[in-house]
XYZ file of C-alpha atoms in Angstrom:
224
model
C 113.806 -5.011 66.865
C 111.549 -3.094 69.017
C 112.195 0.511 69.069
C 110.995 3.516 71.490
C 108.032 5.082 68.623
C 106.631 1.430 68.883
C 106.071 1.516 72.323
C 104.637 5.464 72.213
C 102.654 4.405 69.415
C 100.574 1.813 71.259
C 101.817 -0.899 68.606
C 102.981 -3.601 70.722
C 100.798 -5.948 72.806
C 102.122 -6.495 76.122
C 100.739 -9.079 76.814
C 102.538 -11.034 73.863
C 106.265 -9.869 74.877
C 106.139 -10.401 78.920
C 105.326 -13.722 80.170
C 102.923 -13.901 82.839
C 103.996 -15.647 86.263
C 101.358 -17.433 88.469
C 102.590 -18.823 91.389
C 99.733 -20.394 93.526
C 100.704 -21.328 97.516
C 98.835 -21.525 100.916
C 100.263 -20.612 103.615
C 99.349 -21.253 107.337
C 98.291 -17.743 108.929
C 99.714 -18.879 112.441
C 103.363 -20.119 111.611
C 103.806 -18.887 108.157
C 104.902 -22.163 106.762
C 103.910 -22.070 102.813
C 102.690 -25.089 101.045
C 102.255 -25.711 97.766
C 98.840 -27.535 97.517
C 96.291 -26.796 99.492
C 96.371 -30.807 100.263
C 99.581 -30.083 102.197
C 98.314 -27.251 104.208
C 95.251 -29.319 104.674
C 97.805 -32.048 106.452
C 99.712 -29.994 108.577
C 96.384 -28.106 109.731
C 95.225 -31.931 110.754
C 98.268 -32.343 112.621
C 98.014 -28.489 114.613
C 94.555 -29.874 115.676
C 95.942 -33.148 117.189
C 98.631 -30.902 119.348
C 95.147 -29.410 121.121
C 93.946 -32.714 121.845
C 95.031 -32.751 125.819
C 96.150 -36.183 127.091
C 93.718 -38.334 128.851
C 95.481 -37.741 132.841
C 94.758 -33.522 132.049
C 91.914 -32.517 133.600
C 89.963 -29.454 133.418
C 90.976 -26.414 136.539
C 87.972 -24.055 137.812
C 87.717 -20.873 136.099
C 88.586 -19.561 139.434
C 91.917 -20.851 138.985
C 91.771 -19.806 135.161
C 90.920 -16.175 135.792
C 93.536 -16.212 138.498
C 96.419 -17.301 136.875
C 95.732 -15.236 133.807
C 95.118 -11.935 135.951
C 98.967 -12.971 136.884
C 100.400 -13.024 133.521
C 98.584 -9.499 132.722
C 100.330 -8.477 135.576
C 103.874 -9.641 134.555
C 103.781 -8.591 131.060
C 102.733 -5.165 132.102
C 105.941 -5.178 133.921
C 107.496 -5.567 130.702
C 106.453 -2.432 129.192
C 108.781 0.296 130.210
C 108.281 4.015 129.715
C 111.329 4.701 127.947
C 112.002 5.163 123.766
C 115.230 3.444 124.709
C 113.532 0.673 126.729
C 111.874 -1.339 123.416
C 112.695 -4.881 122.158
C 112.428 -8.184 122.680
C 110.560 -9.075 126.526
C 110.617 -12.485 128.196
C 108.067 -13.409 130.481
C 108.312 -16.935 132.479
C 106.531 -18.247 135.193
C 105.862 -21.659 136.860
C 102.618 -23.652 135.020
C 101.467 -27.139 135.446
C 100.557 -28.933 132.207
C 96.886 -28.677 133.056
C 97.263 -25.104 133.455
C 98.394 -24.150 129.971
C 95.988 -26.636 128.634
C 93.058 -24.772 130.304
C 94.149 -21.676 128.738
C 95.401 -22.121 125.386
C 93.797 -25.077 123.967
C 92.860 -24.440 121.011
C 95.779 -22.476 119.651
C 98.452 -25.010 120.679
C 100.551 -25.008 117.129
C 103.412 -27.438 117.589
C 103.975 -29.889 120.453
C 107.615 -32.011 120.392
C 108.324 -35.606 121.706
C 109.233 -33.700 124.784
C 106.095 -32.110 125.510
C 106.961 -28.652 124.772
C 104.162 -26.843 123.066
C 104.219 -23.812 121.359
C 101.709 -20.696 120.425
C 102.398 -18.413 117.950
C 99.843 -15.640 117.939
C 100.243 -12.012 115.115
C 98.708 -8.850 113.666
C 95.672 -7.865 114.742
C 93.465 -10.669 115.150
C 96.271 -11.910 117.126
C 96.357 -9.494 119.539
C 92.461 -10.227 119.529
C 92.777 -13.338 120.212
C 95.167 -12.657 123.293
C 92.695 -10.477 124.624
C 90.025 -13.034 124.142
C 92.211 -15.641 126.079
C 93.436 -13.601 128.911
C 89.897 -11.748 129.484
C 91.545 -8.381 129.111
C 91.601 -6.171 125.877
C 94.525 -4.149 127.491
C 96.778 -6.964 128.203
C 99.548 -5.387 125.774
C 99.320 -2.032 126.385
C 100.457 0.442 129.620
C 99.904 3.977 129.616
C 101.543 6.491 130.915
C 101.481 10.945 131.755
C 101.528 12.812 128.541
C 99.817 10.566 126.768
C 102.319 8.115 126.574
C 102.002 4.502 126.008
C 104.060 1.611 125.790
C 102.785 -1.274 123.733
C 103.472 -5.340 122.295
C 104.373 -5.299 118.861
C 101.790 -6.861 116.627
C 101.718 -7.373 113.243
C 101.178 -9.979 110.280
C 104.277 -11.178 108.519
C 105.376 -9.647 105.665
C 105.575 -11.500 102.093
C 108.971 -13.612 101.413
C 109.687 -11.676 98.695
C 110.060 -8.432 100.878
C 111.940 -9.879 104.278
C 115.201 -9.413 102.411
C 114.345 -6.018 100.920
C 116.619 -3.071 101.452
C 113.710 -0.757 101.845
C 111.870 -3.133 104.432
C 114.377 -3.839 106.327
C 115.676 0.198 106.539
C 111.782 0.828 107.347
C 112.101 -1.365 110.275
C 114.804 -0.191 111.520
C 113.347 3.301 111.503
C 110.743 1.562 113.323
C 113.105 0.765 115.840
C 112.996 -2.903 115.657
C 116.573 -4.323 114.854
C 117.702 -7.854 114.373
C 120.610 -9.072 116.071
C 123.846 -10.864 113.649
C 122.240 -13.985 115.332
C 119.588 -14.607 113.778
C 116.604 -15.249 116.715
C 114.164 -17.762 116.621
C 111.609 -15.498 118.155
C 110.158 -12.940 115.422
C 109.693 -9.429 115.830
C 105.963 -8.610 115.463
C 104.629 -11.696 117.174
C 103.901 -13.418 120.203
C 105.431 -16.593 121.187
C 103.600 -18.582 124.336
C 106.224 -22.041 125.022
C 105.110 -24.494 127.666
C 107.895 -26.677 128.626
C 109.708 -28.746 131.457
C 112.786 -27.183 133.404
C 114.931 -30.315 135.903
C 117.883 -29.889 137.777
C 119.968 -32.520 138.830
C 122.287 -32.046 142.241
C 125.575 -34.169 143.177
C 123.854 -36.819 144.600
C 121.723 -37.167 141.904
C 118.613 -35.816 143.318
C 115.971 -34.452 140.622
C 113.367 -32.351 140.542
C 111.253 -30.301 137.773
C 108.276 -28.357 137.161
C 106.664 -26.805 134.258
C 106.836 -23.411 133.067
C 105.503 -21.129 130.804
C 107.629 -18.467 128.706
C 105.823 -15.383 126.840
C 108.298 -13.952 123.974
C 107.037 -10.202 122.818
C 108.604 -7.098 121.451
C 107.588 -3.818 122.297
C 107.596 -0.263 121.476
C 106.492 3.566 122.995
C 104.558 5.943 121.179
């Protein structure tokens, strides 16, 4: 039996009575998924670069058009940065987009496309929020400020390790934070930014249909 002198004493060799734990996984840095070879992460990284592979009919818009349209999404998620403490959370910013469109802007960092055609960018932490700027041409896309030095800003940062998303302290620390989770859990994640491409159709009585394509921007954000 080991007793508390043995311990003071320096007689017993840790490294003899606690068994070490390795645990070896990759993980992709855009959607978190976790793999356990690095063959696996090597197959769904093969896969991401296919989604960014535009169909043949897609052709490229003049940078004109580029710079335009992303001046316009500056614009609208600046809207969605209230000056307020009480005016945080989860943001949602849509707007009509051709297929070509989103292609011409975030090709590239396209990370899951569905038999429907609905793609899907995930983008966090810092060299996510460098990346945005990058893309969009502005390094203040996801901030406003405001009198008294006051600024409202999107939420960036990496995801935390699986062993502390269910942690009491984590989760009280984000709350202090003032980011909360709803009892439904939501598919969009506080801390990142979500960029969906998809098709919206409407149908009337007599069976008339029309659709276009949209994009939708999910974000958080907080005032300091």
């Amino acid at each position: 039996m080991l007793n508390f002198s043995d311990y003071c004493s320096g007689n017993i060799n840790m490294s003899s009575t606690i068994p070490l734990i390795t645990t070896s996984e990759f993980s992709c840095s855009a959607c978190q998924k976790i793999f356990k070879k690095q063959s696996g992460l090597s197959r769904h990284l093969t896969i991401v670069k296919k989604y960014n592979i535009p169909r043949n009919n897609l052709d490229n818009l003049s940078e004109t058009n580029n710079k335009n349209f992303k001046n316009i999404l500056v614009y609208l998620i600046h809207c969605k940065l209230p000056n307020g403490f009480k005016k945080g959370g989860r943001q949602l910013v849509s707007l009509a987009c051709t297929e070509h469109q989103f292609f011409d802007i975030f090709k590239g960092y396209i990370h899951h496309r569905s038999n429907k055609n609905i793609y899907k960018c995930i983008f966090r932490g810092t060299i996510g929020y460098q990346t945005l700027s990058e893309i969009l041409n502005n390094p203040l896309w996801g901030r406003r400020f405001y009198d008294e030095e006051q600024q409202t800003y999107v939420v960036l940062f990496d995801d935390p390790p699986q062993h502390l998303k269910n942690n009491p302290l984590a989760i009280a620390a984000n709350c202090a934070e003032g980011i909360t989770t709803k009892r439904r859990k939501s598919k969009y994640n506080p801390g990142e930014v979500t960029i969906e491409w998809k098709i919206k159709a409407k149908k009337d009585a007599k069976e008339n249909y029309c659709e276009a394509g949209f994009i939708y921007m999910h974000f958080w954000v907080k005032q300091i």
